[in-house]
mmCIF file of C-alpha atoms in Angstrom:
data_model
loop_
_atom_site.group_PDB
_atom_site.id
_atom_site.type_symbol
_atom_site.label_atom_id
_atom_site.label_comp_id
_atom_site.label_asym_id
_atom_site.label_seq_id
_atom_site.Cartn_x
_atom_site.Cartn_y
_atom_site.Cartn_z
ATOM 1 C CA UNK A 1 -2.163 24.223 -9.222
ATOM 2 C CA UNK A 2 -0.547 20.853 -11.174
ATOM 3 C CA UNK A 3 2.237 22.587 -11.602
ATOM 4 C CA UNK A 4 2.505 23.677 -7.664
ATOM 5 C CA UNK A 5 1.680 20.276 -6.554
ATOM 6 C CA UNK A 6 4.965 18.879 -8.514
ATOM 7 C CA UNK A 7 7.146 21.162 -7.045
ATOM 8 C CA UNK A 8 5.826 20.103 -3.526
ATOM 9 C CA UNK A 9 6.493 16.405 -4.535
ATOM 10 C CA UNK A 10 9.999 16.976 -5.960
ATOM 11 C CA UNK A 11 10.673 18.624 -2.972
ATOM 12 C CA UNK A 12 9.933 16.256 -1.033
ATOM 13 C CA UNK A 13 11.725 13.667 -2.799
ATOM 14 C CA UNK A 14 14.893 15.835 -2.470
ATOM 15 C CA UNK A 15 14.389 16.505 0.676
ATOM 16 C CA UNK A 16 14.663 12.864 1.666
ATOM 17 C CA UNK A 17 17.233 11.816 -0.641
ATOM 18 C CA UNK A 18 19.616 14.459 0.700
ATOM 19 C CA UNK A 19 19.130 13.315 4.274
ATOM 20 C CA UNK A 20 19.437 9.931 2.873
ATOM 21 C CA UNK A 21 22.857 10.028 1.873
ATOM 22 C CA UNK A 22 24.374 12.561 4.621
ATOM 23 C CA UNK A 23 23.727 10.025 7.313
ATOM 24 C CA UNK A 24 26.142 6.685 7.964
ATOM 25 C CA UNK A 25 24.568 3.783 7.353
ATOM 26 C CA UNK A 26 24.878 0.358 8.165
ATOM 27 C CA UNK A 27 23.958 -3.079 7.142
ATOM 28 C CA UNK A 28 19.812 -2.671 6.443
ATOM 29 C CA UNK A 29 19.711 -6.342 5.405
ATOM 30 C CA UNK A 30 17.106 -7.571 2.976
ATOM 31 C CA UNK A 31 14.666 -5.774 1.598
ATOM 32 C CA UNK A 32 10.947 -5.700 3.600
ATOM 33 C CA UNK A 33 7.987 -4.171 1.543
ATOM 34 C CA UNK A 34 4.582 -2.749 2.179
ATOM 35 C CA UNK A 35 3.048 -4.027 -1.476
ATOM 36 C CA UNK A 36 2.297 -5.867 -3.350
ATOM 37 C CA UNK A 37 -0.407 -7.207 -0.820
ATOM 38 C CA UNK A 38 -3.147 -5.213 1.137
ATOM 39 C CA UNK A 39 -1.077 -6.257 4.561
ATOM 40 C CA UNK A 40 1.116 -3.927 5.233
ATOM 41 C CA UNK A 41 4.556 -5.477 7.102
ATOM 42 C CA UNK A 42 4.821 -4.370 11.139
ATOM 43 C CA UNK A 43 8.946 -3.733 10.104
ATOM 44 C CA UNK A 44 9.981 -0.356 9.692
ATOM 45 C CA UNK A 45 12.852 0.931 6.661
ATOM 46 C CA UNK A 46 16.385 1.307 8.530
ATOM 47 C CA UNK A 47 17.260 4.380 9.925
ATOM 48 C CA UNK A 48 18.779 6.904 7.336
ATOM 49 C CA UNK A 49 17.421 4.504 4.284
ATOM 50 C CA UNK A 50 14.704 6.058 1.727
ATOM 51 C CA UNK A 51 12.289 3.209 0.307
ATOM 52 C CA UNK A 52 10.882 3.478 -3.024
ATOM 53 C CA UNK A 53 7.534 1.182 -3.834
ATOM 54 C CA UNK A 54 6.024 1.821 -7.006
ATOM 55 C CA UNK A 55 3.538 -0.337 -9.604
ATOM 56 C CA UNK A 56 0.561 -0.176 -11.633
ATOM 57 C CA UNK A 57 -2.860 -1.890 -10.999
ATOM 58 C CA UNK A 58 -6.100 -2.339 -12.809
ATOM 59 C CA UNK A 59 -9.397 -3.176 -11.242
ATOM 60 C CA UNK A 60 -12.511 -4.418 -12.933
ATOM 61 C CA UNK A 61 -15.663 -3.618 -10.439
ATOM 62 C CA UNK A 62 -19.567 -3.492 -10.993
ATOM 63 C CA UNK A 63 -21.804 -5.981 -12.324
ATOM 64 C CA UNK A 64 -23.172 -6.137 -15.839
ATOM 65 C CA UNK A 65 -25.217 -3.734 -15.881
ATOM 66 C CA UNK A 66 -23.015 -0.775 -14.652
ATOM 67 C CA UNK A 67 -18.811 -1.523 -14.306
ATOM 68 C CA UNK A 68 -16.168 0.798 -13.493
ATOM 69 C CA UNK A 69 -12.545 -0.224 -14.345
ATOM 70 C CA UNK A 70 -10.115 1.585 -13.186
ATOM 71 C CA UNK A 71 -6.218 1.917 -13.957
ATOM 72 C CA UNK A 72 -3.286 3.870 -11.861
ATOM 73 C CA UNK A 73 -0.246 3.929 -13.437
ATOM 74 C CA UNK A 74 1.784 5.175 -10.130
ATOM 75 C CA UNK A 75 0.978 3.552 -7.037
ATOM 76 C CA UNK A 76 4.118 5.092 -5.515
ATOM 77 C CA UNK A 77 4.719 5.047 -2.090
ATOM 78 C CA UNK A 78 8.029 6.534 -0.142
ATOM 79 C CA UNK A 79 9.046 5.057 2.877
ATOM 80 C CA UNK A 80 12.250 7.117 4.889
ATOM 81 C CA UNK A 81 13.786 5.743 8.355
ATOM 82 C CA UNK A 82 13.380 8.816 10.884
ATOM 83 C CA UNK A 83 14.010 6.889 13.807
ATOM 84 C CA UNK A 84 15.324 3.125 13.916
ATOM 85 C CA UNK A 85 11.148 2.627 15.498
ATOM 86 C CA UNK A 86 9.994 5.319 13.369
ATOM 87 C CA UNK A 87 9.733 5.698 9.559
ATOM 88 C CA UNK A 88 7.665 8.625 7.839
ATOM 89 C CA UNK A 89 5.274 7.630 4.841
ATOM 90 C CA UNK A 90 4.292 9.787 1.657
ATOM 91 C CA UNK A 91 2.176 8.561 -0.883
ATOM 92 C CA UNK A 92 0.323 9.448 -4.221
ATOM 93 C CA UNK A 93 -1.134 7.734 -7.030
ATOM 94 C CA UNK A 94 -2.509 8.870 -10.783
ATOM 95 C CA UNK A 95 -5.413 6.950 -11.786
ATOM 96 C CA UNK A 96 -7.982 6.489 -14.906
ATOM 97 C CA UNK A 97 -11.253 5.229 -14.283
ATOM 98 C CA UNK A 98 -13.586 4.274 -17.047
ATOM 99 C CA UNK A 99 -17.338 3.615 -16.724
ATOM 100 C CA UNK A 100 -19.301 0.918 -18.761
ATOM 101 C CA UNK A 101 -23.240 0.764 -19.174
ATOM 102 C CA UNK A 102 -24.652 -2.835 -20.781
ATOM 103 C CA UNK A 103 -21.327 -2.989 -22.195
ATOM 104 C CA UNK A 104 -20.989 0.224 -23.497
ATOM 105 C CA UNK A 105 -18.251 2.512 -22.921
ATOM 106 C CA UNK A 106 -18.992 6.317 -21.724
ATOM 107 C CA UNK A 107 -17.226 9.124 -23.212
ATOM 108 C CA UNK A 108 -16.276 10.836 -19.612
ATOM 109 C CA UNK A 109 -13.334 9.720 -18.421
ATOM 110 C CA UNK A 110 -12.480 9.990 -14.879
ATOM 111 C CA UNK A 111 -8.586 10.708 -14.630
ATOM 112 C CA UNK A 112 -6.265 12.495 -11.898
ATOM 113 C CA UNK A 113 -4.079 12.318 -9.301
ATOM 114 C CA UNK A 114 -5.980 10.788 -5.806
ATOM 115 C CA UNK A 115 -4.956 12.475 -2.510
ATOM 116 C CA UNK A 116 -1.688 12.831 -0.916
ATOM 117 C CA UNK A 117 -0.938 10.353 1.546
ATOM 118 C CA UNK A 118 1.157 11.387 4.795
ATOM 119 C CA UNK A 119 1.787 8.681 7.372
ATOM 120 C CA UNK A 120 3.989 7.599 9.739
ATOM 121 C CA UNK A 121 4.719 3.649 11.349
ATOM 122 C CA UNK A 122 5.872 2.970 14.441
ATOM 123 C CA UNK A 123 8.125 -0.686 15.447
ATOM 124 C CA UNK A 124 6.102 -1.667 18.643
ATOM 125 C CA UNK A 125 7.828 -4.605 19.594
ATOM 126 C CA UNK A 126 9.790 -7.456 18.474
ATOM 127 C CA UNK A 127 8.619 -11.299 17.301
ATOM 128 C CA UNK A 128 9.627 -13.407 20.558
ATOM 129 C CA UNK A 129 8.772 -16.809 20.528
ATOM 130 C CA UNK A 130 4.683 -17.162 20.064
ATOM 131 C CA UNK A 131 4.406 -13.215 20.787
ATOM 132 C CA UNK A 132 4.262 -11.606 16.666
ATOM 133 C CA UNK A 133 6.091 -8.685 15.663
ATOM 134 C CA UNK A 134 3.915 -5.683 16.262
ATOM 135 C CA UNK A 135 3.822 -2.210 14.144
ATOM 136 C CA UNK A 136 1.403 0.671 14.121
ATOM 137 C CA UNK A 137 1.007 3.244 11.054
ATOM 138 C CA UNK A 138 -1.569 5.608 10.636
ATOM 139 C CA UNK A 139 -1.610 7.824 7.254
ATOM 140 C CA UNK A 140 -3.578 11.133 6.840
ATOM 141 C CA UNK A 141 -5.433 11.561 2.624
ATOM 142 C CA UNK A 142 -5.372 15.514 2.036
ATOM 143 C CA UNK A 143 -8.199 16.427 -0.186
ATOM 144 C CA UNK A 144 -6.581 19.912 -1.700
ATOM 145 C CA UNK A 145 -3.702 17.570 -3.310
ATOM 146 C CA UNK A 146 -6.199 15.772 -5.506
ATOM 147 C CA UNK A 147 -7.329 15.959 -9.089
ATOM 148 C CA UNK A 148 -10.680 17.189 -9.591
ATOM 149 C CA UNK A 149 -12.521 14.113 -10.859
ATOM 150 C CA UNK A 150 -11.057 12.416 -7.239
ATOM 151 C CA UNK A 151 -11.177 15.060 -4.787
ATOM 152 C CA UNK A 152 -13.352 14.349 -1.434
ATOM 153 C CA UNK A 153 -15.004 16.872 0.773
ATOM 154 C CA UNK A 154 -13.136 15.712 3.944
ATOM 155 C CA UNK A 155 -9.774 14.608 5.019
ATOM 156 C CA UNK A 156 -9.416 10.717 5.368
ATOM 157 C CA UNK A 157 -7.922 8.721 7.895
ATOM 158 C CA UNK A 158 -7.028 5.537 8.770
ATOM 159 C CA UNK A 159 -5.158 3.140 11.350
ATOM 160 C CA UNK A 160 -4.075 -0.243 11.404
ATOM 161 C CA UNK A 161 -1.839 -2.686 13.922
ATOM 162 C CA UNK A 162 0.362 -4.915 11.632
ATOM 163 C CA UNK A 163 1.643 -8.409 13.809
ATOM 164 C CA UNK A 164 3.651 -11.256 11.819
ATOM 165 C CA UNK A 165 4.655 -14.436 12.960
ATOM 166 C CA UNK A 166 7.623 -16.626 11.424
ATOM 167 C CA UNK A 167 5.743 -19.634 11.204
ATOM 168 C CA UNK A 168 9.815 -21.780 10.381
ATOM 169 C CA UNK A 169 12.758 -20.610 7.801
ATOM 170 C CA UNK A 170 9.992 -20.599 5.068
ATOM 171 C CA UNK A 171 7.072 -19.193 5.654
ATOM 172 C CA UNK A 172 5.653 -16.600 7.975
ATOM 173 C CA UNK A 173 1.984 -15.568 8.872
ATOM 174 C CA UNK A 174 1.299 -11.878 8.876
ATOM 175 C CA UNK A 175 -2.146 -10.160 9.815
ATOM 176 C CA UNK A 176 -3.353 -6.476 9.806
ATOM 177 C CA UNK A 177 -6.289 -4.776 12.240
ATOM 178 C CA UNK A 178 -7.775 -1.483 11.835
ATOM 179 C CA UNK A 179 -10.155 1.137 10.509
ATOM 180 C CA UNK A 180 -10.834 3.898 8.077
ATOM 181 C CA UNK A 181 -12.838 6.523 7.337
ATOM 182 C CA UNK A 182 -13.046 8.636 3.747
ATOM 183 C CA UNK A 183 -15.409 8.816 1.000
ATOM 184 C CA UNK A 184 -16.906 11.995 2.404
ATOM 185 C CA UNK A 185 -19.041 9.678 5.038
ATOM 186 C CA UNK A 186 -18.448 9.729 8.989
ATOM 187 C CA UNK A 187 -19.055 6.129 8.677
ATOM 188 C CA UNK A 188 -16.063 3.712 9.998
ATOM 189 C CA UNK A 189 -14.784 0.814 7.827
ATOM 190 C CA UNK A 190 -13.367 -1.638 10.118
ATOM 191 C CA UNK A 191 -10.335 -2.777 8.385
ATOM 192 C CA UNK A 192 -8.787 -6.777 8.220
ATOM 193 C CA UNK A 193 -5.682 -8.491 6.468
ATOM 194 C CA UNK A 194 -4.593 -11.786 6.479
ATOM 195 C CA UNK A 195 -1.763 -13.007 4.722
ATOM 196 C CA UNK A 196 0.215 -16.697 4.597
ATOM 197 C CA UNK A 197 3.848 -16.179 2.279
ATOM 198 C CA UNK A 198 6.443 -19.020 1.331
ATOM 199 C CA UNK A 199 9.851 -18.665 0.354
ATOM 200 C CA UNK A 200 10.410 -21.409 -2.731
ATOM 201 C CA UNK A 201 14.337 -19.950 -2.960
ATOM 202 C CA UNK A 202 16.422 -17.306 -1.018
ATOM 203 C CA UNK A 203 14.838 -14.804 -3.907
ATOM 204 C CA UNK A 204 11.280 -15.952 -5.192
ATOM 205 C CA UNK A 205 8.305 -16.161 -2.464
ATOM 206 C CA UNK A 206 4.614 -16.909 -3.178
ATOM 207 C CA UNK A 207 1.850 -15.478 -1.003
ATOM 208 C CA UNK A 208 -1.682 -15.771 -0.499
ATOM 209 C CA UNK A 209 -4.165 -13.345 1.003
ATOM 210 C CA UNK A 210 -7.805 -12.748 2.280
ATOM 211 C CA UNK A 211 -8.772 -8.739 2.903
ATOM 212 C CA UNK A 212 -11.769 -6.858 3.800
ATOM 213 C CA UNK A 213 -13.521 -4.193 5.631
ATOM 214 C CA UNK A 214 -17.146 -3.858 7.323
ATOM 215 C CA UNK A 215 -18.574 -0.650 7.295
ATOM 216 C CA UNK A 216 -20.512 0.486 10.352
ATOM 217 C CA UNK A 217 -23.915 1.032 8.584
ATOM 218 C CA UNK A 218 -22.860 -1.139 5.370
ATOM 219 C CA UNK A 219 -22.488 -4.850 3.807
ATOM 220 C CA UNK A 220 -18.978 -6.392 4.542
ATOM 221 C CA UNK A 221 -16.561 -6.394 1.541
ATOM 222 C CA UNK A 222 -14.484 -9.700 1.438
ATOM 223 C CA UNK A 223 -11.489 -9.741 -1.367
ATOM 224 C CA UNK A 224 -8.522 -12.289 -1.951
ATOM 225 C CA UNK A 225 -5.050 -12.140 -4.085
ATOM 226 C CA UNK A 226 -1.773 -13.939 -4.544
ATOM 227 C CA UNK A 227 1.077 -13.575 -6.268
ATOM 228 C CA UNK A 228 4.910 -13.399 -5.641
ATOM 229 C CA UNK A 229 7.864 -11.719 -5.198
ATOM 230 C CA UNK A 230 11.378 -11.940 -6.769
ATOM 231 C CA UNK A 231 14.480 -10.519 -5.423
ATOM 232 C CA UNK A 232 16.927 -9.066 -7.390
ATOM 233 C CA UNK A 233 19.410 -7.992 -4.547
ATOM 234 C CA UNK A 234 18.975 -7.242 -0.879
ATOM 235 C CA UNK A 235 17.346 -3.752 -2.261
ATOM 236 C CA UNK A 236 15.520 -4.870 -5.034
ATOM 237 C CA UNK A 237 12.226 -6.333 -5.326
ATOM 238 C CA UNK A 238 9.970 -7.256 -8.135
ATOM 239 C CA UNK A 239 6.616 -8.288 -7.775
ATOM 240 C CA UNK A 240 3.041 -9.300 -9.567
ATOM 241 C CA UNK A 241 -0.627 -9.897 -8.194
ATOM 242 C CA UNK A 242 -3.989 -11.265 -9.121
ATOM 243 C CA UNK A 243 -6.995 -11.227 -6.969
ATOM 244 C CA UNK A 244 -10.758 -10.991 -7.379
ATOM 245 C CA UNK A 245 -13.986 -10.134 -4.763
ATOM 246 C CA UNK A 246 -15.463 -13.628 -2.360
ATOM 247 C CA UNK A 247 -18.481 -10.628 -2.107
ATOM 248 C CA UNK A 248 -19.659 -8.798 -5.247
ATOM 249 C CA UNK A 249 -17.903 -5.800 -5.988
ATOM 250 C CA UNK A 250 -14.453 -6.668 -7.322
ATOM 251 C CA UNK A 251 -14.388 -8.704 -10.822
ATOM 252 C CA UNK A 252 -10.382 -8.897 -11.208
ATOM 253 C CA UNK A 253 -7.009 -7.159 -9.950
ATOM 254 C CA UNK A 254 -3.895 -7.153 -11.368
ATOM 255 C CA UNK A 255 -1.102 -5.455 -10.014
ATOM 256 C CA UNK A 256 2.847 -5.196 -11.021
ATOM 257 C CA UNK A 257 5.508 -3.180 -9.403
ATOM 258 C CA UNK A 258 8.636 -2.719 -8.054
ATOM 259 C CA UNK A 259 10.434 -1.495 -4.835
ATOM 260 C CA UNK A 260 14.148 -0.448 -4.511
ATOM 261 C CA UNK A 261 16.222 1.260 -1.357
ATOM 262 C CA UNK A 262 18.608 3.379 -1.512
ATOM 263 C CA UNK A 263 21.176 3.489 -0.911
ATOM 264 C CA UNK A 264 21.454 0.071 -2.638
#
C-alpha cells in the first residue's frame, strides 16, 4: 500500500511538471505563497506555472500533565495554474507525534503520512480601491491515503474566502473566513485568519498573525505567529515562524520552509 501510494504521488508530480513546461508562459511576476502563515493568499499561481511549498514544523501541545509534540518533516503542498482564475491544489504531509505523561516519554510513537489533500482556488475578483482581493479554495482530506496511526473514519472538508487589502507600497492586510469539518465528528469548526505583513526591503517582509476556529458544540481555539519571509528571486522564497496558543492548547510552533516555481 506505501509503495502504491508513491507511485500515485510521483505521478502526479509528473503529471504536472510535464504540462508545466509544454505550455508558453509569460511573465508570472513575484512569487505569492500560501505558507508560512495559517492565511492562505486570495491570488492564484499563473496559468501553466507549478508551485512548490514545502517546510517542516514542530508543535508542543497539552499541559503538564499529558503533552503531545508533534513533528512533520514534509509539509508539502503543490500548487499548478489550470486556469488564469483557477489553480488545482495537492497536498500531503509525514508527521511524528510523541506523547509525554508527568514528563515522561511513552514508548509508542505515532508516525505516518496524514491524508491526501485535493483542492482547488478560485480568483473571485480583483483589489479595487477599498473593495479587497477576493479568492475561494476548498480542499477535500482522503482517509484511504493515510498512515495508520493518522487515518480518520470520514473524509474531511473544508472552505474558506481569502480577501487582502494593500494597506500602501509596504504593507498589506489579508484575512481568511471559513469552516471545517474532520476528526471523525459532524461537528463544524468555524474557521478565522487575520494577518498584518511589512515589507522592510524589496526581499525580506515580517508578518504578524492571529488564527482560530470555534467549534459548533466546543471551546474556541485562539493561536498567534510571526515570522518572515526572504526572497531569493522572483521564484524563490524562504521563510521561518514562531507562534504559541492566546487559549490553552498550543505551547510553541516553529515552522521553516521553502517555496520555489517553476519554471524559475
Amino acid at each position: 500500500m506505501q509503495l502504491q501510494r508513491n507511485i500515485l504521488f510521483t505521478f502526479l508530480i509528473g503529471l504536472i511538471i510535464n504540462t508545466t513546461f509544454s505550455q508558453e508562459k509569460t511573465d508570472p511576476g513575484t512569487l505569492v505563497t500560501d505558507r508560512p502563515d495559517q492565511t492562505e493568499s486570495p491570488t492564484v499561481v499563473p496559468k501553466g506555472y507549478l508551485q512548490i511549498e514545502t517546510g517542516a514544523f514542530y508543535k508542543d501541545a497539552g499541559e503538564d500533565i499529558f503533552k503531545q509534540k508533534t513533528t512533520t518533516f514534509n509539509t508539502t503542498l503543490l500548487r499548478y495554474g489550470l486556469l488564469d482564475n483557477l489553480e488545482l491544489r495537492v497536498g500531503w504531509d509525514f508527521a511524528e507525534t510523541k506523547t509525554e505523561i508527568n514528563g515522561i516519554e511513552l514508548d509508542d510513537i505515532a508516525s505516518g503520512l496524514s491524508p491526501l489533500l485535493l483542492g482547488a482556488k478560485i480568483a473571485v475578483a480583483e483589489e479595487k480601491g477599498w473593495l479587497p482581493e477576493i479568492g475561494f479554495l476548498g480542499h477535500l482530506y482522503l482517509p484511504f491515503s493515510a498512515g495508520t496511526d493518522f487515518k480518520p473514519e470520514t473524509t474531511g472538508v473544508d472552505f474558506r474566502f481569502s480577501f487582502a487589502h494593500t494597506l500602501n507600497d509596504k504593507s498589506s492586510l489579508s484575512y481568511n473566513l471559513g469552516a471545517a469539518w474532520g476528526d471523525d465528528s459532524p461537528e463544524a469548526a468555524y474557521v478565522y485568519t487575520l494577518v498584518y505583513g511589512y515589507s522592510i526591503t524589496d526581499n525580506l517582509g515580517i508578518y504578524a498573525e492571529l488564527y482560530g476556529d470555534m467549534p459548533e458544540d466546543s471551546s474556541a481555539n485562539h493561536l498567534w505567529d510571526a515570522g518572515f519571509t526572504y526572497l531569493l528571486s522572483n521564484s524563490i522564497q524562504l521563510d521561518a515562524t514562531v507562534g504559541s496558543g492566546i487559549t490553552e492548547g498550543q505551547n510553541l510552533l516553529l515552522s521553516a520552509g521553502v517555496s520555489v516555481r517553476l519554471p524559475n
